[in-house]
Amino acid sequence: MDKDSILILSGGLDSTTLLHYMKDRIACALSFDYGSNHNSREIECASWHCKELGIQHIVIPLGFMKDYFKSSLLEGAGNIPKDEYDMENMKSTVVPFRNGIMLSVACGLAESRGLSHVMMANHGGDHSIYPDCRPEFTKAMSEAMKAGTYNGVTLIDPFTHKSKGDIAAIGAKLGVDYSHTYSCYCGGEKHCGTCATCRERKEAFRVAGLEDPTDYEE
Amino acid sequence: MDKDSILILSGGLDSTTLLHYMKDRIACALSFDYGSNHNSREIECASWHCKELGIQHIVIPLGFMKDYFKSSLLEGAGNIPKDEYDMENMKSTVVPFRNGIMLSVACGLAESRGLSHVMMANHGGDHSIYPDCRPEFTKAMSEAMKAGTYNGVTLIDPFTHKSKGDIAAIGAKLGVDYSHTYSCYCGGEKHCGTCATCRERKEAFRVAGLEDPTDYEE
């Protein structure tokens, strides 16, 4: 199969699964260093999987987001909510229009290289909290990308109606080594185990019936 | 009137006119340093007008575009076409999905600051050459911005069906000092006067019946 796509790869569970799921079509994986608490640990994981699969990995620096954007995810571990992954707790972790920014950069790079698609691992569990993960957004964004490029670049987001548990089950079948993925919004050496994203991660492994390979703080 | 908008301001003729035209609604102007030949001269002009009007000016560094994107505008003055502003000559100067990237960053900043709109000075003369200046693109992008933000940020592009001559005429009525705007794709101290954007600039002043305040090389 032709390598016709660029993947947005954070190094978390979802996008790492998509990397393995679509590896034959991915010409290049893009990670973004935007100054979040857990950015460097995520990118290290992203790099590990790209190396394993022989896929080019590019890290795009977006340091201005930490300087100018408002989000608890950019303000240190002490500001991350430590309860359930629900609407009110997680709203503070939204990084405004982050997916729009990452998709636009990936789209420009795809156009530069004559590629046809950008892939992203947004999933059903994120829709209620993150407006830039919802199907209304991804559909309009794909149309903007198509209209705004000579190549007619479009978005492929195969997990948009799946849960994080579904995604972990897909990855398990593909043999993805999830010990080299990072989710914790606090960004410590070990996953904290108590922030909302750690809870969501644990739940995904439980629902998928997998042993959780993560070394949690608590 | 409330200051409800962020303007994308290059420092060229079009966006500088929009800055003056909408000054009462603009909370902040954003310029982007993406490594084009003429970037630093443009930004100097942008800064001059913001200072004159007392509007905050932020410069966002996007240095990765020069590293990874393909465009003659990022490759030195020697690569800029020196003939008419037409389709074939100007296609090489397209910076892939540049407007998508700038709009996404501006949208995220608008959402961070509780603002409702992003303004951009795309105009009718650019539609045939630059896909990310066309109404199909701006319409879809505005929908993506709206769907992808809590604030429902939308795009305002009042010049989308105007010509560069129309824009210069609007600016003249507003008393815009066009000697502090920069257009030349070659990026020299003086405008070269022969590249396609210099020709387009001259033509805009001629059509608007204005004296051209530009100091050209030739």
Coordinates of C-alpha atoms in Angstrom, one line a residue, chain B residues 40-133:
Chain B
S40 CA 11.1 40.7 9.3
R41 CA 10.3 43.8 7.1
E42 CA 6.6 43.0 7.1
I43 CA 6.6 42.5 10.9
E44 CA 8.3 45.8 11.4
C45 CA 5.6 47.6 9.5
A46 CA 2.9 45.7 11.4
S47 CA 4.4 46.8 14.6
W48 CA 4.5 50.4 13.5
H49 CA 0.8 50.6 12.8
C50 CA -0.2 48.8 16.1
K51 CA 1.9 51.3 18.0
E52 CA 0.2 54.1 16.1
L53 CA -3.3 52.8 17.0
G54 CA -2.4 51.6 20.5
I55 CA -3.3 47.9 19.7
Q56 CA -1.4 45.0 21.3
H57 CA 0.8 43.3 18.8
I58 CA 2.0 39.7 19.3
V59 CA 4.5 37.9 17.0
I60 CA 4.2 34.1 16.9
P61 CA 7.4 32.2 15.9
L62 CA 6.7 29.4 13.4
G63 CA 10.3 28.6 12.5
F64 CA 9.5 25.0 11.7
M65 CA 7.8 26.0 8.4
K66 CA 11.1 27.1 6.9
D67 CA 12.6 23.8 8.0
Y68 CA 9.9 21.5 6.7
F69 CA 7.6 23.3 4.2
K70 CA 8.1 23.7 0.5
S71 CA 7.7 27.1 -1.1
S72 CA 9.9 29.6 -3.1
L73 CA 8.9 32.2 -0.5
L74 CA 11.0 30.3 2.0
E75 CA 14.0 29.8 -0.2
G76 CA 15.6 33.2 -0.8
A77 CA 15.0 36.1 -3.2
G78 CA 16.6 34.4 -6.1
N79 CA 13.7 31.9 -6.3
I80 CA 10.9 34.5 -6.6
P81 CA 9.3 34.7 -10.0
K82 CA 9.9 38.1 -11.6
D83 CA 7.0 38.3 -14.1
E84 CA 3.3 39.0 -14.0
Y85 CA 1.1 38.1 -11.0
D86 CA -0.4 35.1 -12.7
M87 CA -1.3 31.5 -11.9
E88 CA 1.8 29.8 -13.2
N89 CA 4.3 32.3 -11.9
M90 CA 2.9 32.6 -8.4
K91 CA 2.1 28.9 -7.6
S92 CA 5.6 28.4 -6.4
T93 CA 5.1 31.1 -3.8
V94 CA 2.2 29.3 -2.1
V95 CA 3.2 28.4 1.5
P96 CA 1.1 25.2 2.0
F97 CA -2.0 25.8 4.2
R98 CA -0.4 29.0 5.8
N99 CA -3.8 30.6 6.4
G100 CA -5.1 27.5 8.0
I101 CA -2.2 27.5 10.4
M102 CA -2.4 31.2 11.2
L103 CA -6.2 31.0 11.6
S104 CA -5.9 28.0 14.0
V105 CA -3.4 29.7 16.2
A106 CA -5.4 33.0 16.2
C107 CA -8.6 30.9 17.0
G108 CA -6.9 29.2 20.0
L109 CA -5.7 32.6 21.3
A110 CA -9.2 34.1 20.8
E111 CA -10.7 31.2 22.8
S112 CA -8.1 31.7 25.5
R113 CA -9.1 35.3 25.9
G114 CA -12.8 35.0 25.6
L115 CA -13.0 36.7 22.2
S116 CA -15.5 35.8 19.5
H117 CA -13.8 36.5 16.2
V118 CA -10.7 36.2 14.1
M119 CA -10.3 38.7 11.3
M120 CA -8.3 38.1 8.1
A121 CA -7.7 40.2 5.0
N122 CA -7.9 37.6 2.3
H123 CA -9.2 39.2 -0.9
G124 CA -10.6 38.4 -4.3
G125 CA -7.4 38.8 -6.3
D126 CA -5.8 35.9 -4.4
H127 CA -8.5 33.3 -5.0
S128 CA -7.2 31.8 -8.2
I129 CA -3.7 31.2 -6.9
Y130 CA -3.9 30.5 -3.2
P131 CA -6.4 27.8 -2.3
D132 CA -6.3 28.9 1.4
C133 CA -7.7 32.4 0.4

